PDB file of C-alpha atoms in Angstrom:
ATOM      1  CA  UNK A   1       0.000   0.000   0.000  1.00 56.00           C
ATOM      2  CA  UNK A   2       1.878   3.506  -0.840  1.00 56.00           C
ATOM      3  CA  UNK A   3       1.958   6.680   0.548  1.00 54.00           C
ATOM      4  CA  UNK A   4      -1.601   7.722  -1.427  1.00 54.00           C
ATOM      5  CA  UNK A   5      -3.490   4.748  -0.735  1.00 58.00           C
ATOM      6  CA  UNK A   6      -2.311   5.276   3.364  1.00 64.00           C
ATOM      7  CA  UNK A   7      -3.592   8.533   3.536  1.00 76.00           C
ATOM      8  CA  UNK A   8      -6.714   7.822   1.915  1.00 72.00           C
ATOM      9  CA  UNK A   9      -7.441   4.884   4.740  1.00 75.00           C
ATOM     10  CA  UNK A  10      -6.510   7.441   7.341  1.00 82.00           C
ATOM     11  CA  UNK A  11      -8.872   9.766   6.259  1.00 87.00           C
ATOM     12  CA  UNK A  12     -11.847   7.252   6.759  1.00 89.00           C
ATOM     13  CA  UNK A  13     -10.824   6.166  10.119  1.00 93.00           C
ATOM     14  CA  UNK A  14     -10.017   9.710  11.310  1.00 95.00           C
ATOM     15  CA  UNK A  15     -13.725  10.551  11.769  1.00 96.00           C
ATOM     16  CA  UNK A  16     -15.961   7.387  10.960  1.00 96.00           C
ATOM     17  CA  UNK A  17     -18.685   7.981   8.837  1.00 96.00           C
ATOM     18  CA  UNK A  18     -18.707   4.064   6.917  1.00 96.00           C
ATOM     19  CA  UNK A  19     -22.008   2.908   8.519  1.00 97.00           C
ATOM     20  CA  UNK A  20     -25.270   4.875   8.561  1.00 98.00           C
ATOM     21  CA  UNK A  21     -24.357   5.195  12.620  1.00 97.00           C
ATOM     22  CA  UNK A  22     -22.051   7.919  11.552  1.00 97.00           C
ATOM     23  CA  UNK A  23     -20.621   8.086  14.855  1.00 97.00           C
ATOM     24  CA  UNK A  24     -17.376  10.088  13.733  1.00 97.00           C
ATOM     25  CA  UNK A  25     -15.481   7.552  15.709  1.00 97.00           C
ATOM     26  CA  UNK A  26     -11.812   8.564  15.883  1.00 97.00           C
ATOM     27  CA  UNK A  27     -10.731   5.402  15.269  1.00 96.00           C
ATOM     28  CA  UNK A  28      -7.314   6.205  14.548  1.00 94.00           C
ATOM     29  CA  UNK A  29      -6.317   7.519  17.918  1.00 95.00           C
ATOM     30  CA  UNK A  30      -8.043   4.475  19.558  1.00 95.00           C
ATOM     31  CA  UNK A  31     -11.430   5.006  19.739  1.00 97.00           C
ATOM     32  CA  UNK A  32     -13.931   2.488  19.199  1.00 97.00           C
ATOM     33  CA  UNK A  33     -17.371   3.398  16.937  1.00 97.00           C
ATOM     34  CA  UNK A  34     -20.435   2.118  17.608  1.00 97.00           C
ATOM     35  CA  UNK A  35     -19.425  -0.883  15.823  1.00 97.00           C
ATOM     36  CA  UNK A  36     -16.751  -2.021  18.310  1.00 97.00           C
ATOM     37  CA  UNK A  37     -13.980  -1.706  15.646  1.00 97.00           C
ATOM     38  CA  UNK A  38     -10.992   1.055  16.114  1.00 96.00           C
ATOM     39  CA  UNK A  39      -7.811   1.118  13.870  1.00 94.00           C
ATOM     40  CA  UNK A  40      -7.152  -2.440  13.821  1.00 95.00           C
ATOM     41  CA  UNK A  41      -8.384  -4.893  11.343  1.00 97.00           C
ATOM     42  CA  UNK A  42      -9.896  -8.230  13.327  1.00 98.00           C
ATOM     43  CA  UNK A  43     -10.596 -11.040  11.654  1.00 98.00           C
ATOM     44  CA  UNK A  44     -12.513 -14.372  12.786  1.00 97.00           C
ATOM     45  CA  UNK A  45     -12.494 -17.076  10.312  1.00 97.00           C
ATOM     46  CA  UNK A  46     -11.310 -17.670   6.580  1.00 98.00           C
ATOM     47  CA  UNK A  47     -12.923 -21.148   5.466  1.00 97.00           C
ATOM     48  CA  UNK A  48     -14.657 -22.753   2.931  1.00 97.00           C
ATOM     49  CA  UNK A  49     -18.601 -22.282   3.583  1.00 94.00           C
ATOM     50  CA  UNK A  50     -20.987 -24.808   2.363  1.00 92.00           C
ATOM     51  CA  UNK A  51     -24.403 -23.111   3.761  1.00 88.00           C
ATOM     52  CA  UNK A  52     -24.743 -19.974   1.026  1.00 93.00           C
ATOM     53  CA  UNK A  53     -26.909 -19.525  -1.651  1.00 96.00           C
ATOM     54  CA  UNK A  54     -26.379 -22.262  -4.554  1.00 95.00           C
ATOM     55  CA  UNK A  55     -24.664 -20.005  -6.686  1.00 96.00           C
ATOM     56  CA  UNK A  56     -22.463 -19.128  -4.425  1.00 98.00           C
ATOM     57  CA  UNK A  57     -21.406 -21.897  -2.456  1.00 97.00           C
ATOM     58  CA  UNK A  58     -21.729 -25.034  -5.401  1.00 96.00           C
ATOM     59  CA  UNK A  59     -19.626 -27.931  -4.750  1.00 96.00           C
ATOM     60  CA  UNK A  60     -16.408 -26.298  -4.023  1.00 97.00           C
ATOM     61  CA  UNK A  61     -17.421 -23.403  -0.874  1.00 97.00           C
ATOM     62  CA  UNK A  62     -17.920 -20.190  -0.781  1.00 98.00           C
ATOM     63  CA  UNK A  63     -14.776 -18.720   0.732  1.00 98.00           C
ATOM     64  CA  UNK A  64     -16.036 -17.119   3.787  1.00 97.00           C
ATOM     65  CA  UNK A  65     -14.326 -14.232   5.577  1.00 98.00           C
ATOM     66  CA  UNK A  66     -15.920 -13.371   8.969  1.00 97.00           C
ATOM     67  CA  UNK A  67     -15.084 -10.128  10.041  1.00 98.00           C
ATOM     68  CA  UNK A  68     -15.529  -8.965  13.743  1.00 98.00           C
ATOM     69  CA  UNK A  69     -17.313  -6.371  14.893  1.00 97.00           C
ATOM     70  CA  UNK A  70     -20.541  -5.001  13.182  1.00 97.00           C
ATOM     71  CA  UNK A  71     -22.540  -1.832  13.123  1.00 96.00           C
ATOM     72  CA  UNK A  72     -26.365  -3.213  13.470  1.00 96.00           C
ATOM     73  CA  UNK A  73     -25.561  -5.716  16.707  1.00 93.00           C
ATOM     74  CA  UNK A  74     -29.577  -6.994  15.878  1.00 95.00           C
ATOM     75  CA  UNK A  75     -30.685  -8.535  19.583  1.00 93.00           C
ATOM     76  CA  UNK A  76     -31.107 -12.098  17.749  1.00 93.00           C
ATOM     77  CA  UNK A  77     -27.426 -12.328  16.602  1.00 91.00           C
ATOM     78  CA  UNK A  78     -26.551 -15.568  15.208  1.00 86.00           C
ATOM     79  CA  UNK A  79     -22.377 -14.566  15.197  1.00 88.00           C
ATOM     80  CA  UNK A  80     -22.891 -12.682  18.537  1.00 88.00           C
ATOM     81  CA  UNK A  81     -19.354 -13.547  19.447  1.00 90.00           C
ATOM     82  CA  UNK A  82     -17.589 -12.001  16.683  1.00 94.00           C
ATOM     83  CA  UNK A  83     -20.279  -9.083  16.301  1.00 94.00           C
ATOM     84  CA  UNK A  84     -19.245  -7.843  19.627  1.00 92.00           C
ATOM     85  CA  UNK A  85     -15.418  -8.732  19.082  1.00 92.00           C
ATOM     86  CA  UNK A  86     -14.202 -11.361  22.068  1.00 92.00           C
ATOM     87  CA  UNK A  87     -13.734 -13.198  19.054  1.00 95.00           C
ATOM     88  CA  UNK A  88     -11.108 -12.760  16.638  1.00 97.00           C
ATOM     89  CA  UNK A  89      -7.508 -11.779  15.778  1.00 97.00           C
ATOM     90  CA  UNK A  90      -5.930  -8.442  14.823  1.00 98.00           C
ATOM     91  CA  UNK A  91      -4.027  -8.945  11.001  1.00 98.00           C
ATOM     92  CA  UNK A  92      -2.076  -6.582   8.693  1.00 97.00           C
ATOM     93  CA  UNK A  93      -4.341  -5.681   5.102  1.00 96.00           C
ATOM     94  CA  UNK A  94      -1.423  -7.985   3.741  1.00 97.00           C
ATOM     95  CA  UNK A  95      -2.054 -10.989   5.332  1.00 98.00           C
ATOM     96  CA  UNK A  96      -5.562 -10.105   4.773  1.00 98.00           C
ATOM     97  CA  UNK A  97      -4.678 -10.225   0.655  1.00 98.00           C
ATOM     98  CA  UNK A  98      -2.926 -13.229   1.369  1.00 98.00           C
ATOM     99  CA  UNK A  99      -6.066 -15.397   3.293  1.00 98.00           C
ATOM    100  CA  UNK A 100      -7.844 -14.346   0.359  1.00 98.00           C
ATOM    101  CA  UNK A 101      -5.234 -16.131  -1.968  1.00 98.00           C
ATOM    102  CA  UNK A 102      -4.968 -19.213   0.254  1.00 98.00           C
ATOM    103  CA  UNK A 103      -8.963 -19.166  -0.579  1.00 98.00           C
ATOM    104  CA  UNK A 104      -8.538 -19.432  -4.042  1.00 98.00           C
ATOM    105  CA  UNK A 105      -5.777 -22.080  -3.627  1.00 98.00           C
ATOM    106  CA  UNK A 106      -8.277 -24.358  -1.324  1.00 98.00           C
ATOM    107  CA  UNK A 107     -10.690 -24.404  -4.459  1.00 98.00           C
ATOM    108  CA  UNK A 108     -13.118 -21.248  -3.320  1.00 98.00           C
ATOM    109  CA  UNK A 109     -15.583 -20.093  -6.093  1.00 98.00           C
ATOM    110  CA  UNK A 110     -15.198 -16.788  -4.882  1.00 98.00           C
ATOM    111  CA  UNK A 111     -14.245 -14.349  -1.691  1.00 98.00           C
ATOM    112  CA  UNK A 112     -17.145 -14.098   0.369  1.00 98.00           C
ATOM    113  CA  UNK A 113     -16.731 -11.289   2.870  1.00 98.00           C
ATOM    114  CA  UNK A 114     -18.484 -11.148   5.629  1.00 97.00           C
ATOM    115  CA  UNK A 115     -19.908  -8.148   7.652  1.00 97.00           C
ATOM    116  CA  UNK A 116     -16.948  -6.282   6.652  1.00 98.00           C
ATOM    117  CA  UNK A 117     -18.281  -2.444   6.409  1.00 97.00           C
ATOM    118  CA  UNK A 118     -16.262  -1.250   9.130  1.00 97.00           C
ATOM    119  CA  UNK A 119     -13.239  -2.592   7.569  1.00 97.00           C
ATOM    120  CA  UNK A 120     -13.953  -1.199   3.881  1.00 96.00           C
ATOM    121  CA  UNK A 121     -11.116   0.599   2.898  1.00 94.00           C
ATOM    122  CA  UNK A 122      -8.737  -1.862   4.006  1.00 95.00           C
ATOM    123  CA  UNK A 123     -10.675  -4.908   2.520  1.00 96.00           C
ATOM    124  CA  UNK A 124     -10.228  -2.403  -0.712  1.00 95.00           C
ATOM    125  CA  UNK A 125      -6.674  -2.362  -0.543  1.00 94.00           C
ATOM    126  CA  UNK A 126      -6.234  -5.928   0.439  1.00 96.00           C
ATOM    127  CA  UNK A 127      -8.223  -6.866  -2.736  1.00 97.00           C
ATOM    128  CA  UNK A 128      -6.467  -5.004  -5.048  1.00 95.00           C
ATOM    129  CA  UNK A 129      -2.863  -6.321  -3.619  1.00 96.00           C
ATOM    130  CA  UNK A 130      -4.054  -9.775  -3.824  1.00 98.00           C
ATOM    131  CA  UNK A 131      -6.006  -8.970  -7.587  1.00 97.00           C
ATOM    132  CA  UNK A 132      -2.201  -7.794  -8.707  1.00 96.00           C
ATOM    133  CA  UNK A 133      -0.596 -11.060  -6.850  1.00 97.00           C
ATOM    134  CA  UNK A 134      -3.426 -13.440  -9.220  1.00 98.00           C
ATOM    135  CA  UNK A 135      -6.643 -13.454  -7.437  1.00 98.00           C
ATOM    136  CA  UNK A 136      -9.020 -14.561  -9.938  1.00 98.00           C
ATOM    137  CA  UNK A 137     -11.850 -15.136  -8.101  1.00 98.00           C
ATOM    138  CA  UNK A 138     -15.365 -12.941  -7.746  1.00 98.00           C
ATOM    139  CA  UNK A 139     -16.271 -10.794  -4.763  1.00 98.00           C
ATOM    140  CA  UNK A 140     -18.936 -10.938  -2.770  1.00 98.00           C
ATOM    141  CA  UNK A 141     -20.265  -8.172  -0.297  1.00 98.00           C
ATOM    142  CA  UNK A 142     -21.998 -10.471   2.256  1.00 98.00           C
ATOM    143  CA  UNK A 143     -24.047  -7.434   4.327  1.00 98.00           C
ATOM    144  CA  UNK A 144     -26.979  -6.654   6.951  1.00 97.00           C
ATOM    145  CA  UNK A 145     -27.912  -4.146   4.243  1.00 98.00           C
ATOM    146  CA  UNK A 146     -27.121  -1.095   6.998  1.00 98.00           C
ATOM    147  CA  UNK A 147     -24.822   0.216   4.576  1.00 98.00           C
ATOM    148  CA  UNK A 148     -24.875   4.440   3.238  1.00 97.00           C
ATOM    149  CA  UNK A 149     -24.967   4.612  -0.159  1.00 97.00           C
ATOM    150  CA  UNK A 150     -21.333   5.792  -0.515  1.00 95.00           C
ATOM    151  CA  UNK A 151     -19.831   2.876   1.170  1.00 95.00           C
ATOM    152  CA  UNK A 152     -21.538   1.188  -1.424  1.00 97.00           C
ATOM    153  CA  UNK A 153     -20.056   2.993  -4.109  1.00 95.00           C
ATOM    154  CA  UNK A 154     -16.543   2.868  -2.385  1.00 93.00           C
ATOM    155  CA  UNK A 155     -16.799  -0.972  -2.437  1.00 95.00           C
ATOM    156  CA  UNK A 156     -18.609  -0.937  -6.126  1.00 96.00           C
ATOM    157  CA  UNK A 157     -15.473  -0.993  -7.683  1.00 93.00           C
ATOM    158  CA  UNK A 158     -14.394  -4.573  -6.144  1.00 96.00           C
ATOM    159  CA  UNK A 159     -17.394  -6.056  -5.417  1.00 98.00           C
ATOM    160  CA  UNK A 160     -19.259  -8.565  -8.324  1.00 98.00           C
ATOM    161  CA  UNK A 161     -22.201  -9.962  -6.244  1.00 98.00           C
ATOM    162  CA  UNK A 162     -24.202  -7.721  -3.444  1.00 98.00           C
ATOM    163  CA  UNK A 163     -25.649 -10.674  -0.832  1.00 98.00           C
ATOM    164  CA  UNK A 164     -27.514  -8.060   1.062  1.00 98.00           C
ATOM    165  CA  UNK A 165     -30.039  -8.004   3.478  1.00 98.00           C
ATOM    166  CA  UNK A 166     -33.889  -6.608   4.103  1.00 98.00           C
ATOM    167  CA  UNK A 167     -34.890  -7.335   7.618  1.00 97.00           C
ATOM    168  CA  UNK A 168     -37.271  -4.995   8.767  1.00 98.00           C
ATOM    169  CA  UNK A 169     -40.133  -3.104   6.897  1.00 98.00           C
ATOM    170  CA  UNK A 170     -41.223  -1.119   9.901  1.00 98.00           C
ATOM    171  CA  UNK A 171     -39.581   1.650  12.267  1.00 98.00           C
ATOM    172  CA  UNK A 172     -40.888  -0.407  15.353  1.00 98.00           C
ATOM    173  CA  UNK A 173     -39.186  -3.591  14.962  1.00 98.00           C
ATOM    174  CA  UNK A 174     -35.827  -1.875  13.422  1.00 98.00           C
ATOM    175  CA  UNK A 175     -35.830   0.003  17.002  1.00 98.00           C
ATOM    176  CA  UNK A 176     -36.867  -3.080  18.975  1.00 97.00           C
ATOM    177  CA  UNK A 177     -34.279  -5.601  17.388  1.00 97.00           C
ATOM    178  CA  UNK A 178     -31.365  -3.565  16.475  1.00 97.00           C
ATOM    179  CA  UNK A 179     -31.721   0.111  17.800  1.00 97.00           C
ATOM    180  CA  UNK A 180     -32.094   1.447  14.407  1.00 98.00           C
ATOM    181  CA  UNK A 181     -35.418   2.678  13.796  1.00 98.00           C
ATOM    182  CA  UNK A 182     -33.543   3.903  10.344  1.00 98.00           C
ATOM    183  CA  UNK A 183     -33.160   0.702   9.161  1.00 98.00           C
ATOM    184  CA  UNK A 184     -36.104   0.084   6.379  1.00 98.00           C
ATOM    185  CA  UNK A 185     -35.008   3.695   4.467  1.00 98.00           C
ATOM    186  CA  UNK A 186     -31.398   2.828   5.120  1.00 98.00           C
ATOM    187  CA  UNK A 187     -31.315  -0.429   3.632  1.00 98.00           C
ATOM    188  CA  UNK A 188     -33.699   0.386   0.893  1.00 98.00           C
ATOM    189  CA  UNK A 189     -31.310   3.222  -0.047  1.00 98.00           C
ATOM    190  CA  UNK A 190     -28.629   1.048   0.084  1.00 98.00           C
ATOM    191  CA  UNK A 191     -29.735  -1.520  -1.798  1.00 98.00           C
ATOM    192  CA  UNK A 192     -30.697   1.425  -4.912  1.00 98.00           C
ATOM    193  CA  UNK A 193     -27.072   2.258  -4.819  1.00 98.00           C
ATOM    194  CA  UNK A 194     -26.647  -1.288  -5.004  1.00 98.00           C
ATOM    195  CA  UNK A 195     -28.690  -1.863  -8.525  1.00 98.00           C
ATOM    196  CA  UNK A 196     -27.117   1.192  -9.701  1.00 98.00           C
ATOM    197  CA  UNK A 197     -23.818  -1.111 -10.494  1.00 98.00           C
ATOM    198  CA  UNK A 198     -22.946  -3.469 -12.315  1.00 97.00           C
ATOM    199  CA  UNK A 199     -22.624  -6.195  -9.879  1.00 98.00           C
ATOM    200  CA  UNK A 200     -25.489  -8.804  -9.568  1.00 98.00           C
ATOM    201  CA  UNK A 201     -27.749  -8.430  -6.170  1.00 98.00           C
ATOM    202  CA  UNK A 202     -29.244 -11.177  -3.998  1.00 98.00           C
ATOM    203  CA  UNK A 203     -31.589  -9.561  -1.292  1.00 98.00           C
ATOM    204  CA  UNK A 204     -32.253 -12.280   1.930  1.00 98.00           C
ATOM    205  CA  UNK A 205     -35.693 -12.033   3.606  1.00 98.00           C
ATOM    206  CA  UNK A 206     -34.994 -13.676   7.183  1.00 96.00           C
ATOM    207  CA  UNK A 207     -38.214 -14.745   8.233  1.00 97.00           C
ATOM    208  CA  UNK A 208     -38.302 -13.320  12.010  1.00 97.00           C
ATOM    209  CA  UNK A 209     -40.752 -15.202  14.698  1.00 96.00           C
ATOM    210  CA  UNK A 210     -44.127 -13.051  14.450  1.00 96.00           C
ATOM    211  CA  UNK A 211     -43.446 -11.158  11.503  1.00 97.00           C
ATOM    212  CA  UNK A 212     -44.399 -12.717   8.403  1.00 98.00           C
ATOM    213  CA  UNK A 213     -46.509  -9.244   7.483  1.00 98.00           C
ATOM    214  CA  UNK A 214     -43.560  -7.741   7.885  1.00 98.00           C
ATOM    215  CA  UNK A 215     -41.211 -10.030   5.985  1.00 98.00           C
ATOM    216  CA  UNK A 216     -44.325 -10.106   2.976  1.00 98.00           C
ATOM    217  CA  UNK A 217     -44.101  -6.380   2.416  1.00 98.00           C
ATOM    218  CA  UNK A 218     -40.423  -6.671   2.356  1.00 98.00           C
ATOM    219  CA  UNK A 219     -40.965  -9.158  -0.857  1.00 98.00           C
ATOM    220  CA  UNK A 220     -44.036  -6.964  -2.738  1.00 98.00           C
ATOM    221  CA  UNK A 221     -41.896  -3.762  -2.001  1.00 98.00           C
ATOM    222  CA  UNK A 222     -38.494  -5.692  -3.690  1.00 98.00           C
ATOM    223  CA  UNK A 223     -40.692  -7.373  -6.788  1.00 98.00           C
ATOM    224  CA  UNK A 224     -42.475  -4.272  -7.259  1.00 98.00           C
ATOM    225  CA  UNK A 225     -39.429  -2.100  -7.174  1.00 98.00           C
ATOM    226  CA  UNK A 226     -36.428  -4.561  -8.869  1.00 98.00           C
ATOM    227  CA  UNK A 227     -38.385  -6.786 -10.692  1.00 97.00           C
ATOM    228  CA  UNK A 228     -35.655  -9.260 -12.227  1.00 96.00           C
ATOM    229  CA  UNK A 229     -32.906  -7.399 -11.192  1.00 98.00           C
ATOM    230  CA  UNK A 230     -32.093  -8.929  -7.836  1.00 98.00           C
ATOM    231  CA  UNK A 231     -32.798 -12.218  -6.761  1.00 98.00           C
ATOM    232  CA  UNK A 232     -34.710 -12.865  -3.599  1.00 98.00           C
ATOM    233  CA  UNK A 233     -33.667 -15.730  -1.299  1.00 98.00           C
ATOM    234  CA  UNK A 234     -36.295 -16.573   1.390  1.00 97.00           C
ATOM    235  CA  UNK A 235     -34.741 -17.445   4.667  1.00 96.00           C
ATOM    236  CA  UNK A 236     -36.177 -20.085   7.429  1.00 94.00           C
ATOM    237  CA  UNK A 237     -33.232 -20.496   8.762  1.00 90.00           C
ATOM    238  CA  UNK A 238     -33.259 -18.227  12.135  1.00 92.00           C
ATOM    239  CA  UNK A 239     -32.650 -19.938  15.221  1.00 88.00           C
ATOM    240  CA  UNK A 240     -32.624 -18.848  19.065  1.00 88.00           C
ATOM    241  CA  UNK A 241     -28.928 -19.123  20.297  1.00 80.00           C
ATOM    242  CA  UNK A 242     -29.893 -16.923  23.347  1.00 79.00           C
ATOM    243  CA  UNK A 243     -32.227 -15.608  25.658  1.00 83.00           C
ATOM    244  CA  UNK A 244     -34.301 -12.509  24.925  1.00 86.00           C
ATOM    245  CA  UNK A 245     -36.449 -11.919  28.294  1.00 87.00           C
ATOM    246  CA  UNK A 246     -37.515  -8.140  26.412  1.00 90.00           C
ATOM    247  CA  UNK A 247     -38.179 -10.442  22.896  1.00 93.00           C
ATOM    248  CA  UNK A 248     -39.931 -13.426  23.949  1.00 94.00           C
ATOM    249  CA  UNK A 249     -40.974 -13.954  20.618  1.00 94.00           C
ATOM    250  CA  UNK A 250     -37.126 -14.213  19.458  1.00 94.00           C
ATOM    251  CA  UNK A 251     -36.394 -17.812  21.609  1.00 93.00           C
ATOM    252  CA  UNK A 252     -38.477 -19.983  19.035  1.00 93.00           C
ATOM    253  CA  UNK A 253     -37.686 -20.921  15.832  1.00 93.00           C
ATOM    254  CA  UNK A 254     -40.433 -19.916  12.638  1.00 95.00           C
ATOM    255  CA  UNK A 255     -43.297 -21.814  12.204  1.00 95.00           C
ATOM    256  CA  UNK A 256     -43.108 -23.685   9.182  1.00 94.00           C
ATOM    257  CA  UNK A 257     -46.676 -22.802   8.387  1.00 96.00           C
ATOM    258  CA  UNK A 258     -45.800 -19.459   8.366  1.00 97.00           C
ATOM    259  CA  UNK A 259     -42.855 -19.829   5.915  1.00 96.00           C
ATOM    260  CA  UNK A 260     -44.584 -21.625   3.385  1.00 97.00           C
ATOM    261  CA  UNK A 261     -46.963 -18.578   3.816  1.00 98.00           C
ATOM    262  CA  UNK A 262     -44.529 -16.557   2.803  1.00 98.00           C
ATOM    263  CA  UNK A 263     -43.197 -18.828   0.152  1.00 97.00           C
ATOM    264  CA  UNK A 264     -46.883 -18.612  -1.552  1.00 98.00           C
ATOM    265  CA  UNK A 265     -47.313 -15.047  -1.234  1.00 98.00           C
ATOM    266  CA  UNK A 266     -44.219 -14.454  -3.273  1.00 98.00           C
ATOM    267  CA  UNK A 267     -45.676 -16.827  -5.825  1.00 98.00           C
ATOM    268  CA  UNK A 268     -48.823 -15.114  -5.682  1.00 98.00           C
ATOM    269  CA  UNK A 269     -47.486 -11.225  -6.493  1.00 98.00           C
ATOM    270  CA  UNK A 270     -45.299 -13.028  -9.389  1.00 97.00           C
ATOM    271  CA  UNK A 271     -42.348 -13.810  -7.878  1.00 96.00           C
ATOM    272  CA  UNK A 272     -41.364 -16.684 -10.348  1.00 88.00           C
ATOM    273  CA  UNK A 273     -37.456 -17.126  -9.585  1.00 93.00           C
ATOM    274  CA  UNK A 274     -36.144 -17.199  -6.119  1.00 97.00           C
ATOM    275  CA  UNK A 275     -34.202 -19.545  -3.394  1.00 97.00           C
ATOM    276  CA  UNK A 276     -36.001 -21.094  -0.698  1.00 95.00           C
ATOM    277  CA  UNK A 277     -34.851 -23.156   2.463  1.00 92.00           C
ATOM    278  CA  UNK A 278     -36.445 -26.565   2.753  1.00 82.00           C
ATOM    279  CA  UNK A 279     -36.197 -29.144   5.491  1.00 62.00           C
ATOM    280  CA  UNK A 280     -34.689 -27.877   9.273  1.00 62.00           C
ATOM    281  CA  UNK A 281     -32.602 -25.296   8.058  1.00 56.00           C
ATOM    282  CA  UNK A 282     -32.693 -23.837  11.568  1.00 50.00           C
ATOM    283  CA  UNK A 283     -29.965 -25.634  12.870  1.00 55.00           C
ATOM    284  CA  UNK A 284     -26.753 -24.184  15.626  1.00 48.00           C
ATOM    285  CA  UNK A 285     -24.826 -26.588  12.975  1.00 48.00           C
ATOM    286  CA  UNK A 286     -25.119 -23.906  10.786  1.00 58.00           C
ATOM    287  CA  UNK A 287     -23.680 -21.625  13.149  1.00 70.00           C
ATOM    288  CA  UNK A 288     -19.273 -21.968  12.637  1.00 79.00           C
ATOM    289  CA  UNK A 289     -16.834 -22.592  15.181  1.00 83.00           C
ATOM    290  CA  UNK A 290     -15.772 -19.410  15.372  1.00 88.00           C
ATOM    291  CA  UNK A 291     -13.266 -19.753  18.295  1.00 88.00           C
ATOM    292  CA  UNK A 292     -10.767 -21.984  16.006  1.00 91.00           C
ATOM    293  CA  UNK A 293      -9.674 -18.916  14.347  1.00 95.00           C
ATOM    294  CA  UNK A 294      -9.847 -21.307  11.209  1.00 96.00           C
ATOM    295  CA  UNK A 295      -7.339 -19.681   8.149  1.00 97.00           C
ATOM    296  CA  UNK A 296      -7.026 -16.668   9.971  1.00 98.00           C
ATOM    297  CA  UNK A 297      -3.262 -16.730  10.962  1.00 96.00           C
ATOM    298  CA  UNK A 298      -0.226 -17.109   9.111  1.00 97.00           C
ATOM    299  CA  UNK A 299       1.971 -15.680   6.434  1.00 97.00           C
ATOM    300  CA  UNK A 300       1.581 -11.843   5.195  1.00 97.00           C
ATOM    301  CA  UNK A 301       1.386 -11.672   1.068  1.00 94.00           C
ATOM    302  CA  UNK A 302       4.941  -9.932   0.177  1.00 89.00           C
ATOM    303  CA  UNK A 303       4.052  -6.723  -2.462  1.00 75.00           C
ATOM    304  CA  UNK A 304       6.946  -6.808  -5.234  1.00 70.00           C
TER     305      UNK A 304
END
């Protein structure tokens, strides 16, 4: 990374503004932003992942980076140990360049990062060191969709697949969840910026406990609005890892008569094309060992 690109990653962590938060975090002299993160650049896991969308994850894995820290920290969280960082190490941006390398050598179809907003502008830098050292493979923005529209453009130029989020449709349950009452406009906004590149755009609907209205005007207001250009991939997968005494509702799993509710209604409003979750796909299998540090540590990727 040279003297530009160094000042140019200062300049974002000097006064954080990467997540719609916009806590101004002065992460560079130490301070921590809302999202837990300060200067350093923590990292969880770097593994093949079987349990993506087909596309993504085939025969061979999606390689997975899990990046701790995150800016929503939803009450539900299924990673809630590296969300909240007591899990993970600290790495250089080349070592980062490198794990994605070792991906690629494992057989990855692509670079699947992970909740990685707070970390943008090095993630850019450590893509374009490993893209000049032979990475090959296609980039995916794995995201809660609480992303501003110009982290999304700063990322555009890397990124080839948006796997993006749309959890709440309502104000109320964005507060109540997550403490972001913003979050329906937010992630809407992001996800225009998102259709306004060139990079193809899966949008999740995770199928909360109690909110299938919710989670059905999340699907008219995405097939009304995209049409064909995203992809929708209906979720059933949520499962209580924790107690929520405030969120009752949150320590069961979905009903599966309320899924296939959803899975109709999206038929019904012309949704002809989209992935859906059959059998128990709410399993803590699904959930990785994050405390292995799996591919995380090892040899920096050397810049000639």
């Amino acid at each position: 990374m040279g003297p530009s690109s160094k000042a140019a990653l200062e300049a974002h962590l000097a006064c954080c503004t990467l997540c719609p938060r916009r806590c101004r975090a002065r992460r560079l002299r130490g301070a921590r932003g809302v999202c837990g993160a300060a200067d350093e650049l923590r990292v969880a896991r770097a593994a093949l992942h079987f349990w993506e969308e087909p596309p993504l994850s085939g025969d061979a894995g999606s390689g997975a980076v899990f990046f701790s820290h995150c800016p929503l920290h939803c009450a539900y969280c299924q990673n809630a140990p590296i969300a909240n960082g007591r899990v993970g190490a600290d790495i250089s941006i080349a070592r980062l360049a490198r794990i994605f390398l070792e991906l690629q050598e494992r057989g990855a179809l692509n670079v699947n990062l992970v909740t990685a907003t707070q970390y943008a502008p090095q993630v850019l830098y450590a893509v374009e060191d490993a893209r000049r050292a032979g990475l090959r493979l296609p980039i995916v923005w794995n995201t809660s969709g609480y992303e501003t529209p110009e982290t999304v453009r700063l990322v555009s130029s890397f990124v080839d697949v948006f796997l993006t989020d749309m959890r709440y449709a309502r104000r109320e349950t964005a507060q109540a969840y997550s403490h972001a009452p913003d979050y329906p406009e937010v992630a809407r906004a992001a996800l225009a910026a998102m259709a306004r590149t060139d990079a193809d755009i899966i949008v999740r609907i995770l199928l909360l406990p109690d909110h299938l209205d919710e989670a059905k005007d999340n699907v008219r207001y995405l097939h009304e609005t995209y049409g064909d250009r995203i992809v929708l991939s209906m979720m059933s997968q949520y499962t209580p890892l924790r107690r929520c005494p405030a969120h009752p509702e949150l320590e069961r799993r979905v009903r599966a008569a309320d899924y296939e509710e959803l899975l109709d209604f999206a038929d019904s409003i012309g949704c002809d094309d989209y992935f859906w979750q059959q059998g128990d796909a709410a399993q803590e299998s699904f959930v990785p060992d994050f405390f292995s540090l799996e591919g995380v540590c090892g040899p920096e990727l050397v810049v000639e």
